[in-house]
């Protein structure tokens, strides 16, 4: 859905559809080069990374497998709870495999840090991370995100997979949600 359809609920567009497409192509090429000759399992974090996974995996030119995890760190609000819980686990066994976590956004980094440790403890050979978006808080924590799409200001964003109360995921761009929607 185009952001113009919900213009009254959006403060501003931070990343356009065209910018996302161009950056995803760059990231795909870098990741292809990094894993050349290796077998790679892409682990997407539901539900926010669905759009990013779909576009990134199709832009990549090395063979990959795709699996999903669902974890909860945010409730229905806009502030991290710090609690990470597995809602849906992987179908695949990561033992002995190269794993790339595909994440929508890194904010406090709590989710990612927990996830990376969890997959490493299961015996993955390597666990790296690509995140489409990163907020300023993420710089303060010790999470190694190898590839980042865009750095964002500290505002609550929706679109391109990211929701507020399950709405706005289908927006083609990333936009700041008007505080009047959640206050
Ligand atoms: P962290 O654990 O890094 O604080 O939070 C990561 C998760 O919180 C993301 O995967 C995402 O689901 C959610 N999140 C963080 N910031 C935002 C935001 O600005 N908008 C939305 N919709 N979700 C966010």
Tab-separated table of C-alpha atoms and ligand atoms in Angstrom:
chain	number	residue	atom	x	y	z
A	1	UNK	CA	0.000	0.000	0.000
A	2	UNK	CA	1.178	3.460	-0.833
A	3	UNK	CA	1.846	5.760	2.135
A	4	UNK	CA	-0.420	8.417	0.610
A	5	UNK	CA	-3.404	6.244	1.585
A	6	UNK	CA	-2.644	6.826	5.280
A	7	UNK	CA	-1.125	10.300	5.009
A	8	UNK	CA	-3.182	11.522	7.984
A	9	UNK	CA	-1.572	8.894	10.276
A	10	UNK	CA	2.021	9.492	9.174
A	11	UNK	CA	4.359	12.339	10.205
A	12	UNK	CA	6.971	11.779	7.509
A	13	UNK	CA	8.455	9.187	5.176
A	14	UNK	CA	12.019	8.273	6.236
A	15	UNK	CA	12.930	5.706	3.588
A	16	UNK	CA	11.189	5.474	0.229
A	17	UNK	CA	10.394	2.346	-1.760
A	18	UNK	CA	13.097	3.277	-4.290
A	19	UNK	CA	15.724	3.800	-1.591
A	20	UNK	CA	14.890	0.420	-0.053
A	21	UNK	CA	15.144	-1.320	-3.417
A	22	UNK	CA	18.536	0.207	-4.195
A	23	UNK	CA	19.975	-0.536	-0.752
A	24	UNK	CA	18.662	-4.110	-0.706
A	25	UNK	CA	20.464	-4.731	-4.025
A	26	UNK	CA	23.726	-3.404	-2.532
A	27	UNK	CA	23.362	-5.520	0.608
A	28	UNK	CA	22.558	-8.622	-1.453
A	29	UNK	CA	25.725	-8.184	-3.504
A	30	UNK	CA	27.869	-7.736	-0.376
A	31	UNK	CA	26.342	-10.771	1.314
A	32	UNK	CA	26.733	-12.873	-1.852
A	33	UNK	CA	30.432	-12.030	-1.882
A	34	UNK	CA	30.879	-12.763	1.829
A	35	UNK	CA	29.356	-16.255	1.555
A	36	UNK	CA	30.637	-17.247	-1.892
A	37	UNK	CA	31.078	-21.026	-2.048
A	38	UNK	CA	29.285	-21.575	1.277
A	39	UNK	CA	25.831	-22.832	2.132
A	40	UNK	CA	23.787	-20.213	3.910
A	41	UNK	CA	20.668	-20.409	6.036
A	42	UNK	CA	18.723	-17.157	6.216
A	43	UNK	CA	16.801	-16.885	9.483
A	44	UNK	CA	14.053	-14.296	9.314
A	45	UNK	CA	12.522	-12.786	12.403
A	46	UNK	CA	8.742	-12.785	12.128
A	47	UNK	CA	6.760	-10.832	11.355
A	48	UNK	CA	8.633	-7.605	10.727
A	49	UNK	CA	11.357	-9.055	8.479
A	50	UNK	CA	8.992	-10.697	5.995
A	51	UNK	CA	9.237	-7.987	3.325
A	52	UNK	CA	12.978	-7.551	3.782
A	53	UNK	CA	13.582	-11.318	3.602
A	54	UNK	CA	11.463	-11.628	0.457
A	55	UNK	CA	13.339	-8.852	-1.329
A	56	UNK	CA	16.829	-9.614	-0.007
A	57	UNK	CA	16.710	-13.361	-0.705
A	58	UNK	CA	15.488	-12.761	-4.254
A	59	UNK	CA	18.180	-10.168	-4.897
A	60	UNK	CA	20.890	-12.589	-3.722
A	61	UNK	CA	22.530	-14.821	-6.314
A	62	UNK	CA	23.993	-17.552	-4.101
A	63	UNK	CA	21.816	-20.532	-3.110
A	64	UNK	CA	20.162	-20.048	0.278
A	65	UNK	CA	17.634	-21.753	2.498
A	66	UNK	CA	15.077	-19.744	4.412
A	67	UNK	CA	13.664	-20.375	7.882
A	68	UNK	CA	11.785	-18.277	10.406
A	69	UNK	CA	11.655	-17.567	14.104
A	70	UNK	CA	9.115	-15.535	15.969
A	71	UNK	CA	10.200	-13.896	19.195
A	72	UNK	CA	8.509	-11.272	21.265
A	73	UNK	CA	10.250	-8.273	22.698
A	74	UNK	CA	7.609	-5.645	22.159
A	75	UNK	CA	4.007	-6.016	23.247
A	76	UNK	CA	1.430	-3.899	21.536
A	77	UNK	CA	3.131	-0.697	22.698
A	78	UNK	CA	6.099	1.200	21.339
A	79	UNK	CA	8.696	0.637	24.076
A	80	UNK	CA	10.938	-2.440	24.378
A	81	UNK	CA	9.944	-4.700	27.264
A	82	UNK	CA	13.385	-6.316	27.451
A	83	UNK	CA	11.724	-9.704	27.615
A	84	UNK	CA	12.487	-12.122	24.780
A	85	UNK	CA	10.313	-15.180	24.333
A	86	UNK	CA	10.266	-17.739	21.473
A	87	UNK	CA	6.807	-17.777	19.917
A	88	UNK	CA	7.840	-19.923	16.934
A	89	UNK	CA	11.101	-21.836	16.706
A	90	UNK	CA	13.128	-22.786	13.618
A	91	UNK	CA	12.192	-25.877	11.621
A	92	UNK	CA	15.847	-26.290	10.575
A	93	UNK	CA	18.740	-27.597	12.661
A	94	UNK	CA	21.493	-24.954	12.650
A	95	UNK	CA	24.244	-27.313	13.856
A	96	UNK	CA	27.286	-26.910	11.619
A	97	UNK	CA	25.664	-24.277	9.425
A	98	UNK	CA	26.353	-20.683	8.456
A	99	UNK	CA	23.425	-18.596	9.661
A	100	UNK	CA	22.482	-15.066	8.701
A	101	UNK	CA	19.799	-13.490	10.874
A	102	UNK	CA	17.575	-11.221	8.791
A	103	UNK	CA	16.089	-8.570	11.056
A	104	UNK	CA	13.801	-5.638	10.361
A	105	UNK	CA	15.089	-3.115	12.901
A	106	UNK	CA	17.606	-2.952	15.748
A	107	UNK	CA	16.575	-0.673	18.573
A	108	UNK	CA	17.793	-1.677	22.044
A	109	UNK	CA	19.486	-4.694	20.433
A	110	UNK	CA	18.087	-6.971	23.148
A	111	UNK	CA	16.230	-9.175	20.701
A	112	UNK	CA	19.168	-9.584	18.388
A	113	UNK	CA	21.767	-10.169	21.046
A	114	UNK	CA	19.614	-12.883	22.578
A	115	UNK	CA	18.901	-14.467	19.206
A	116	UNK	CA	22.538	-14.500	18.095
A	117	UNK	CA	23.614	-16.179	21.347
A	118	UNK	CA	20.763	-18.651	21.113
A	119	UNK	CA	21.707	-19.764	17.575
A	120	UNK	CA	25.417	-19.879	18.420
A	121	UNK	CA	24.650	-22.128	21.399
A	122	UNK	CA	22.835	-24.508	19.068
A	123	UNK	CA	26.115	-25.108	17.231
A	124	UNK	CA	25.950	-22.838	14.182
A	125	UNK	CA	29.397	-22.420	12.565
A	126	UNK	CA	28.809	-18.708	12.132
A	127	UNK	CA	25.992	-16.360	13.096
A	128	UNK	CA	25.881	-12.941	11.471
A	129	UNK	CA	23.203	-10.311	11.214
A	130	UNK	CA	21.733	-8.111	8.507
A	131	UNK	CA	19.221	-5.498	9.665
A	132	UNK	CA	17.379	-3.175	7.336
A	133	UNK	CA	17.072	-0.418	9.934
A	134	UNK	CA	19.018	0.702	12.983
A	135	UNK	CA	18.084	3.211	15.686
A	136	UNK	CA	20.610	5.278	17.694
A	137	UNK	CA	20.205	3.168	20.869
A	138	UNK	CA	21.654	0.176	19.032
A	139	UNK	CA	25.097	1.774	19.030
A	140	UNK	CA	25.238	1.513	22.837
A	141	UNK	CA	24.912	-2.244	23.037
A	142	UNK	CA	27.381	-4.888	22.074
A	143	UNK	CA	25.575	-6.399	19.102
A	144	UNK	CA	27.535	-7.142	16.021
A	145	UNK	CA	25.366	-6.272	13.038
A	146	UNK	CA	27.497	-6.900	9.957
A	147	UNK	CA	25.155	-5.268	7.459
A	148	UNK	CA	22.819	-2.310	8.007
A	149	UNK	CA	20.421	-0.816	5.493
A	150	UNK	CA	19.678	2.587	6.997
A	151	UNK	CA	20.315	4.469	10.233
A	152	UNK	CA	17.184	6.097	11.614
A	153	UNK	CA	16.460	8.774	14.209
A	154	UNK	CA	14.886	7.642	17.460
A	155	UNK	CA	11.273	7.636	16.317
A	156	UNK	CA	8.688	4.893	16.085
A	157	UNK	CA	8.414	3.775	12.465
A	158	UNK	CA	6.024	1.587	10.527
A	159	UNK	CA	5.879	0.105	7.045
A	160	UNK	CA	7.792	-2.427	4.925
A	161	UNK	CA	6.915	-5.165	7.434
A	162	UNK	CA	6.911	-3.041	10.588
A	163	UNK	CA	3.606	-2.624	12.373
A	164	UNK	CA	1.721	-0.792	15.012
A	165	UNK	CA	-0.917	-3.131	16.444
A	166	UNK	CA	-0.577	-5.270	13.296
A	167	UNK	CA	-1.399	-2.326	11.033
A	168	UNK	CA	0.794	-0.613	8.402
A	169	UNK	CA	2.976	-3.665	7.583
A	170	UNK	CA	2.039	-3.492	3.905
A	171	UNK	CA	3.236	0.084	3.373
A	172	UNK	CA	5.934	0.108	0.691
A	173	UNK	CA	8.047	2.729	2.478
A	174	UNK	CA	9.256	3.261	6.069
A	175	UNK	CA	7.506	6.137	7.790
A	176	UNK	CA	7.183	7.790	11.198
A	177	UNK	CA	3.849	7.033	12.780
A	178	UNK	CA	2.022	10.079	13.990
A	179	UNK	CA	2.004	10.046	17.837
A	180	UNK	CA	-1.724	10.831	17.718
A	181	UNK	CA	-2.253	7.213	16.565
A	182	UNK	CA	-0.844	5.741	19.809
A	183	UNK	CA	-1.208	8.482	22.416
B	1	LIG	P1	15.070	-4.298	20.274
B	1	LIG	O1	15.106	-5.587	21.022
B	1	LIG	O2	16.273	-4.091	19.401
B	1	LIG	O3	14.811	-3.123	21.170
B	1	LIG	O4	13.773	-4.329	19.376
B	1	LIG	C1	13.730	-5.035	18.182
B	1	LIG	C2	12.314	-5.298	17.757
B	1	LIG	O5	11.409	-4.304	18.267
B	1	LIG	C3	12.202	-5.220	16.254
B	1	LIG	O6	12.398	-6.476	15.659
B	1	LIG	C4	10.806	-4.682	16.055
B	1	LIG	O7	9.898	-5.757	16.009
B	1	LIG	C5	10.536	-3.854	17.282
B	1	LIG	N1	10.784	-2.418	17.039
B	1	LIG	C6	11.827	-1.651	17.450
B	1	LIG	N2	11.707	-0.385	17.027
B	1	LIG	C7	10.564	-0.337	16.312
B	1	LIG	C8	9.895	0.704	15.581
B	1	LIG	O8	10.318	1.868	15.473
B	1	LIG	N3	8.746	0.361	14.957
B	1	LIG	C9	8.214	-0.899	15.019
B	1	LIG	N4	7.070	-1.112	14.363
B	1	LIG	N5	8.810	-1.899	15.695
B	1	LIG	C10	9.979	-1.625	16.317
